Amino acid sequence: LVNKEESIVVVSPIKNALVSSPLVVSGRAVGSWFFEGSFPIILQDSYRNVIAEGHATAQGEWTTNDFVKFIGTLQFNNYIKGQNGFLILKRDNPSDLVENNKSIEIPIVFK
């Protein structure tokens, strides 16, 4: 899933992918998505309950305006097979300024 406005490319999982634990999240994002080399990833069920939280970690120098590969893993077990859910990747925003909030949401299905 490519989001040019947000400057992030998610390679895995793709939209509506069947997912199970552990869920590996990977892709590339511009350096501004990272703080101290990582950014938050959240897995929610169809009711928006948080099932798992973690961080995607840069696989190279993150203090750049270029794309940097990232990877993260979420472990979870409190889900219903066949239920829809959402994977949310959030730009790390240590400033807490609203204008710096960015995220991408990928619909998934629990396997």
N, CA and C atoms as an extended XYZ file, in Angstrom:
333
Properties=species:S:1:pos:R:3:atomname:S:1:resname:S:1:resid:I:1 pbc="F F F"
N         0.861       -1.185        0.000 N   LEU     1
C         0.000        0.000        0.000 CA  LEU     1
C         0.892        1.228        0.000 C   LEU     1
N         0.734        2.090       -0.979 N   VAL     2
C         1.555        3.290       -1.099 CA  VAL     2
C         0.714        4.499       -0.736 C   VAL     2
N         1.251        5.338        0.117 N   ASN     3
C         0.582        6.574        0.487 CA  ASN     3
C         1.578        7.697        0.245 C   ASN     3
N         1.523        8.305       -0.950 N   LYS     4
C         2.502        9.315       -1.323 CA  LYS     4
C         2.449       10.531       -0.421 C   LYS     4
N         1.241       10.945       -0.031 N   GLU     5
C         1.109       12.115        0.825 CA  GLU     5
C         1.816       11.894        2.160 C   GLU     5
N         1.726       10.693        2.681 N   GLU     6
C         2.333       10.406        3.974 CA  GLU     6
C         3.778        9.940        3.846 C   GLU     6
N         4.200        9.646        2.626 N   SER     7
C         5.579        9.221        2.375 CA  SER     7
C         5.925        7.913        3.069 C   SER     7
N         5.015        6.955        2.931 N   ILE     8
C         5.246        5.626        3.489 CA  ILE     8
C         4.748        4.576        2.502 C   ILE     8
N         5.475        3.477        2.407 N   VAL     9
C         5.103        2.345        1.556 CA  VAL     9
C         5.100        1.109        2.436 C   VAL     9
N         3.929        0.472        2.557 N   VAL    10
C         3.825       -0.759        3.340 CA  VAL    10
C         3.850       -1.935        2.365 C   VAL    10
N         4.846       -2.795        2.523 N   VAL    11
C         4.996       -3.965        1.655 CA  VAL    11
C         4.182       -5.138        2.201 C   VAL    11
N         4.190       -5.273        3.531 N   SER    12
C         3.466       -6.367        4.166 CA  SER    12
C         2.973       -5.919        5.534 C   SER    12
N         1.720       -6.181        5.870 N   PRO    13
C         0.724       -6.896        5.075 CA  PRO    13
C         0.052       -5.962        4.060 C   PRO    13
N        -0.477       -6.565        3.005 N   ILE    14
C        -1.217       -5.784        2.023 CA  ILE    14
C        -2.667       -5.628        2.493 C   ILE    14
N        -3.388       -4.737        1.851 N   LYS    15
C        -4.793       -4.476        2.187 CA  LYS    15
C        -5.601       -5.768        2.150 C   LYS    15
N        -6.407       -5.974        3.195 N   ASN    16
C        -7.297       -7.135        3.343 CA  ASN    16
C        -6.566       -8.477        3.436 C   ASN    16
N        -5.289       -8.448        3.828 N   ALA    17
C        -4.515       -9.684        3.995 CA  ALA    17
C        -5.047      -10.490        5.168 C   ALA    17
N        -4.932      -11.822        5.062 N   LEU    18
C        -5.221      -12.711        6.183 CA  LEU    18
C        -3.989      -12.709        7.075 C   LEU    18
N        -4.149      -12.362        8.363 N   VAL    19
C        -3.005      -12.254        9.251 CA  VAL    19
C        -3.160      -13.145       10.476 C   VAL    19
N        -2.023      -13.569       11.003 N   SER    20
C        -1.985      -14.325       12.250 CA  SER    20
C        -0.747      -13.884       13.020 C   SER    20
N        -0.636      -14.359       14.255 N   SER    21
C         0.483      -13.989       15.108 CA  SER    21
C         1.623      -14.985       14.938 C   SER    21
N         2.861      -14.498       14.854 N   PRO    22
C         3.272      -13.104       14.872 CA  PRO    22
C         3.063      -12.427       13.508 C   PRO    22
N         2.636      -11.176       13.551 N   LEU    23
C         2.425      -10.381       12.339 CA  LEU    23
C         3.667       -9.544       12.088 C   LEU    23
N         4.302       -9.765       10.947 N   VAL    24
C         5.475       -8.977       10.568 CA  VAL    24
C         5.009       -7.844        9.659 C   VAL    24
N         5.364       -6.630       10.039 N   VAL    25
C         5.006       -5.424        9.291 CA  VAL    25
C         6.289       -4.887        8.673 C   VAL    25
N         6.265       -4.648        7.352 N   SER    26
C         7.489       -4.150        6.714 CA  SER    26
C         7.160       -3.193        5.581 C   SER    26
N         8.154       -2.406        5.232 N   GLY    27
C         8.020       -1.446        4.147 CA  GLY    27
C         9.129       -0.428        4.215 C   GLY    27
N         8.819        0.788        3.762 N   ARG    28
C         9.793        1.876        3.834 CA  ARG    28
C         9.054        3.190        4.051 C   ARG    28
N         9.689        4.074        4.763 N   ALA    29
C         9.104        5.376        5.080 CA  ALA    29
C        10.205        6.427        5.079 C   ALA    29
N         9.823        7.665        4.812 N   VAL    30
C        10.816        8.740        4.878 CA  VAL    30
C        11.256        8.913        6.327 C   VAL    30
N        12.444        9.427        6.504 N   GLY    31
C        13.035        9.551        7.831 CA  GLY    31
C        12.191       10.293        8.845 C   GLY    31
N        11.356       11.219        8.383 N   SER    32
C        10.556       12.021        9.321 CA  SER    32
C         9.476       11.194       10.029 C   SER    32
N         9.226        9.961        9.576 N   TRP    33
C         8.269        9.095       10.260 CA  TRP    33
C         8.850        8.535       11.547 C   TRP    33
N        10.172        8.507       11.634 N   PHE    34
C        10.863        7.875       12.761 CA  PHE    34
C        11.262        8.903       13.815 C   PHE    34
N        11.319        8.443       15.067 N   PHE    35
C        11.986        9.188       16.126 CA  PHE    35
C        12.814        8.177       16.891 C   PHE    35
N        14.090        8.473       17.042 N   GLU    36
C        15.024        7.522       17.655 CA  GLU    36
C        14.965        6.175       16.940 C   GLU    36
N        14.688        6.213       15.629 N   GLY    37
C        14.750        5.007       14.808 CA  GLY    37
C        13.527        4.125       14.794 C   GLY    37
N        12.387        4.616       15.346 N   SER    38
C        11.194        3.768       15.332 CA  SER    38
C         9.921        4.616       15.279 C   SER    38
N         8.802        3.938       15.003 N   PHE    39
C         7.485        4.573       15.084 CA  PHE    39
C         6.467        3.520       15.517 C   PHE    39
N         5.343        3.960       16.114 N   PRO    40
C         4.359        3.023       16.661 CA  PRO    40
C         3.544        2.285       15.594 C   PRO    40
N         3.241        1.019       15.890 N   ILE    41
C         2.302        0.232       15.093 CA  ILE    41
C         1.271       -0.365       16.057 C   ILE    41
N         0.013       -0.357       15.612 N   ILE    42
C        -1.099       -0.782       16.465 CA  ILE    42
C        -2.007       -1.706       15.671 C   ILE    42
N        -2.463       -2.778       16.296 N   LEU    43
C        -3.408       -3.700       15.683 CA  LEU    43
C        -4.721       -3.607       16.450 C   LEU    43
N        -5.810       -3.381       15.720 N   GLN    44
C        -7.133       -3.249       16.336 CA  GLN    44
C        -8.093       -4.261       15.722 C   GLN    44
N        -9.097       -4.653       16.517 N   ASP    45
C       -10.148       -5.500       15.974 CA  ASP    45
C       -11.205       -4.623       15.304 C   ASP    45
N       -12.283       -5.242       14.835 N   SER    46
C       -13.300       -4.485       14.087 CA  SER    46
C       -14.038       -3.477       14.958 C   SER    46
N       -13.957       -3.648       16.290 N   TYR    47
C       -14.597       -2.708       17.217 CA  TYR    47
C       -13.637       -1.619       17.684 C   TYR    47
N       -12.438       -1.612       17.107 N   ARG    48
C       -11.382       -0.638       17.424 CA  ARG    48
C       -10.728       -0.890       18.776 C   ARG    48
N       -10.905       -2.115       19.313 N   ASN    49
C       -10.173       -2.491       20.519 CA  ASN    49
C        -8.726       -2.769       20.135 C   ASN    49
N        -7.780       -2.311       20.933 N   VAL    50
C        -6.371       -2.563       20.661 CA  VAL    50
C        -6.033       -4.004       21.044 C   VAL    50
N        -5.528       -4.751       20.069 N   ILE    51
C        -5.150       -6.147       20.269 CA  ILE    51
C        -3.658       -6.267       20.544 C   ILE    51
N        -2.869       -5.411       19.876 N   ALA    52
C        -1.414       -5.439       20.064 CA  ALA    52
C        -0.839       -4.081       19.710 C   ALA    52
N         0.252       -3.733       20.373 N   GLU    53
C         0.978       -2.499       20.082 CA  GLU    53
C         2.464       -2.804       20.060 C   GLU    53
N         3.187       -2.081       19.247 N   GLY    54
C         4.632       -2.253       19.172 CA  GLY    54
C         5.244       -1.118       18.385 C   GLY    54
N         6.446       -1.356       17.894 N   HIS    55
C         7.144       -0.349       17.111 CA  HIS    55
C         7.766       -0.976       15.873 C   HIS    55
N         7.730       -0.226       14.794 N   ALA    56
C         8.495       -0.583       13.604 CA  ALA    56
C         9.845        0.096       13.755 C   ALA    56
N        10.900       -0.607       13.384 N   THR    57
C        12.250       -0.109       13.578 CA  THR    57
C        12.946        0.098       12.240 C   THR    57
N        13.640        1.236       12.129 N   ALA    58
C        14.389        1.543       10.915 CA  ALA    58
C        15.490        0.508       10.709 C   ALA    58
N        15.683        0.106        9.462 N   GLN    59
C        16.721       -0.857        9.119 CA  GLN    59
C        17.928       -0.161        8.496 C   GLN    59
N        18.132        1.072        8.897 N   GLY    60
C        19.249        1.858        8.374 CA  GLY    60
C        19.214        3.240        9.003 C   GLY    60
N        20.017        4.139        8.491 N   GLU    61
C        20.076        5.501        9.010 CA  GLU    61
C        18.737        6.189        8.790 C   GLU    61
N        18.096        6.628        9.881 N   TRP    62
C        16.747        7.204        9.792 CA  TRP    62
C        16.746        8.722        9.745 C   TRP    62
N        17.875        9.366       10.016 N   THR    63
C        17.928       10.832        9.995 CA  THR    63
C        18.215       11.310        8.579 C   THR    63
N        17.222       11.102        7.719 N   THR    64
C        17.340       11.432        6.309 CA  THR    64
C        15.965       11.808        5.773 C   THR    64
N        15.927       12.460        4.639 N   ASN    65
C        14.659       12.743        3.963 CA  ASN    65
C        14.314       11.641        2.973 C   ASN    65
N        15.208       10.680        2.821 N   ASP    66
C        15.000        9.569        1.904 CA  ASP    66
C        14.181        8.470        2.585 C   ASP    66
N        13.765        7.497        1.780 N   PHE    67
C        13.048        6.342        2.326 CA  PHE    67
C        14.022        5.436        3.075 C   PHE    67
N        13.539        4.900        4.188 N   VAL    68
C        14.300        3.984        5.022 CA  VAL    68
C        13.446        2.732        5.227 C   VAL    68
N        14.037        1.558        5.022 N   LYS    69
C        13.296        0.313        5.263 CA  LYS    69
C        13.001        0.172        6.750 C   LYS    69
N        11.827       -0.417        7.054 N   PHE    70
C        11.464       -0.680        8.447 CA  PHE    70
C        10.868       -2.067        8.580 C   PHE    70
N        10.907       -2.578        9.809 N   ILE    71
C        10.281       -3.853       10.112 CA  ILE    71
C         9.817       -3.816       11.570 C   ILE    71
N         8.698       -4.472       11.806 N   GLY    72
C         8.174       -4.582       13.162 CA  GLY    72
C         7.379       -5.868       13.281 C   GLY    72
N         7.252       -6.381       14.491 N   THR    73
C         6.517       -7.621       14.724 CA  THR    73
C         5.527       -7.421       15.866 C   THR    73
N         4.302       -7.857       15.645 N   LEU    74
C         3.273       -7.802       16.683 CA  LEU    74
C         2.856       -9.217       17.054 C   LEU    74
N         2.870       -9.520       18.349 N   GLN    75
C         2.391      -10.799       18.868 CA  GLN    75
C         0.998      -10.560       19.436 C   GLN    75
N         0.059      -11.453       19.133 N   PHE    76
C        -1.299      -11.281       19.643 CA  PHE    76
C        -2.017      -12.618       19.685 C   PHE    76
N        -3.061      -12.715       20.536 N   ASN    77
C        -3.851      -13.944       20.594 CA  ASN    77
C        -5.318      -13.677       20.912 C   ASN    77
N        -5.684      -12.438       21.169 N   ASN    78
C        -7.069      -12.114       21.550 CA  ASN    78
C        -7.836      -11.552       20.350 C   ASN    78
N        -8.210      -12.453       19.451 N   TYR    79
C        -8.930      -12.059       18.240 CA  TYR    79
C        -9.911      -13.159       17.854 C   TYR    79
N       -10.792      -12.828       16.934 N   ILE    80
C       -11.768      -13.793       16.431 CA  ILE    80
C       -11.424      -14.119       14.985 C   ILE    80
N       -11.230      -15.396       14.693 N   LYS    81
C       -10.900      -15.805       13.324 CA  LYS    81
C       -11.985      -15.347       12.371 C   LYS    81
N       -11.565      -14.813       11.231 N   GLY    82
C       -12.500      -14.339       10.219 CA  GLY    82
C       -12.958      -12.914       10.432 C   GLY    82
N       -12.653      -12.351       11.602 N   GLN    83
C       -13.059      -10.967       11.880 CA  GLN    83
C       -12.122       -9.982       11.172 C   GLN    83
N       -12.697       -8.865       10.759 N   ASN    84
C       -11.892       -7.800       10.179 CA  ASN    84
C       -11.174       -7.046       11.280 C   ASN    84
N       -10.111       -6.362       10.905 N   GLY    85
C        -9.369       -5.539       11.846 CA  GLY    85
C        -8.605       -4.471       11.090 C   GLY    85
N        -7.767       -3.773       11.826 N   PHE    86
C        -7.009       -2.662       11.253 CA  PHE    86
C        -5.588       -2.658       11.790 C   PHE    86
N        -4.647       -2.458       10.881 N   LEU    87
C        -3.262       -2.219       11.264 CA  LEU    87
C        -3.013       -0.736       11.061 C   LEU    87
N        -2.559       -0.062       12.105 N   ILE    88
C        -2.320        1.379       12.038 CA  ILE    88
C        -0.839        1.642       12.264 C   ILE    88
N        -0.246        2.377       11.341 N   LEU    89
C         1.139        2.806       11.468 CA  LEU    89
C         1.104        4.307       11.702 C   LEU    89
N         1.728        4.758       12.778 N   LYS    90
C         1.686        6.174       13.150 CA  LYS    90
C         3.066        6.797       13.046 C   LYS    90
N         3.118        7.957       12.445 N   ARG    91
C         4.358        8.713       12.437 CA  ARG    91
C         4.675        9.067       13.890 C   ARG    91
N         5.899        8.793       14.327 N   ASP    92
C         6.260        9.134       15.703 CA  ASP    92
C         6.290       10.646       15.827 C   ASP    92
N         5.626       11.163       16.848 N   ASN    93
C         5.449       12.604       17.009 CA  ASN    93
C         5.797       13.030       18.440 C   ASN    93
N         7.094       13.106       18.754 N   PRO    94
C         7.469       13.475       20.116 CA  PRO    94
C         7.078       14.907       20.483 C   PRO    94
N         6.818       15.751       19.493 N   SER    95
C         6.438       17.141       19.770 CA  SER    95
C         4.997       17.253       20.252 C   SER    95
N         4.171       16.222       19.961 N   ASP    96
C         2.743       16.235       20.263 CA  ASP    96
C         1.992       17.359       19.556 C   ASP    96
N         2.598       17.968       18.540 N   LEU    97
C         1.908       18.995       17.758 CA  LEU    97
C         0.947       18.295       16.800 C   LEU    97
N        -0.305       18.736       16.813 N   VAL    98
C        -1.345       18.103       16.001 CA  VAL    98
C        -0.965       18.085       14.524 C   VAL    98
N        -0.331       19.146       14.045 N   GLU    99
C         0.015       19.211       12.624 CA  GLU    99
C         1.064       18.170       12.226 C   GLU    99
N         1.727       17.561       13.208 N   ASN   100
C         2.712       16.515       12.919 CA  ASN   100
C         2.130       15.111       13.009 C   ASN   100
N         0.845       14.998       13.365 N   ASN   101
C         0.192       13.689       13.426 CA  ASN   101
C        -0.058       13.172       12.019 C   ASN   101
N         0.431       11.985       11.740 N   LYS   102
C         0.165       11.319       10.465 CA  LYS   102
C         0.054        9.833       10.754 C   LYS   102
N        -0.799        9.172        9.991 N   SER   103
C        -0.925        7.728       10.149 CA  SER   103
C        -1.470        7.118        8.874 C   SER   103
N        -1.319        5.831        8.789 N   ILE   104
C        -1.875        5.066        7.677 CA  ILE   104
C        -2.580        3.864        8.296 C   ILE   104
N        -3.725        3.515        7.731 N   GLU   105
C        -4.535        2.416        8.261 CA  GLU   105
C        -4.741        1.385        7.158 C   GLU   105
N        -4.461        0.130        7.497 N   ILE   106
C        -4.590       -0.962        6.540 CA  ILE   106
C        -5.617       -1.955        7.058 C   ILE   106
N        -6.706       -2.178        6.314 N   PRO   107
C        -7.668       -3.195        6.735 CA  PRO   107
C        -7.071       -4.593        6.583 C   PRO   107
N        -7.312       -5.443        7.594 N   ILE   108
C        -6.807       -6.822        7.577 CA  ILE   108
C        -7.936       -7.762        7.999 C   ILE   108
N        -7.701       -9.061        7.843 N   VAL   109
C        -8.650      -10.079        8.281 CA  VAL   109
C        -7.867      -11.090        9.114 C   VAL   109
N        -8.369      -11.421       10.306 N   PHE   110
C        -7.677      -12.377       11.156 CA  PHE   110
C        -7.870      -13.800       10.647 C   PHE   110
N        -6.773      -14.522       10.512 N   LYS   111
C        -6.782      -15.887        9.981 CA  LYS   111
C        -6.989      -16.886       11.095 C   LYS   111
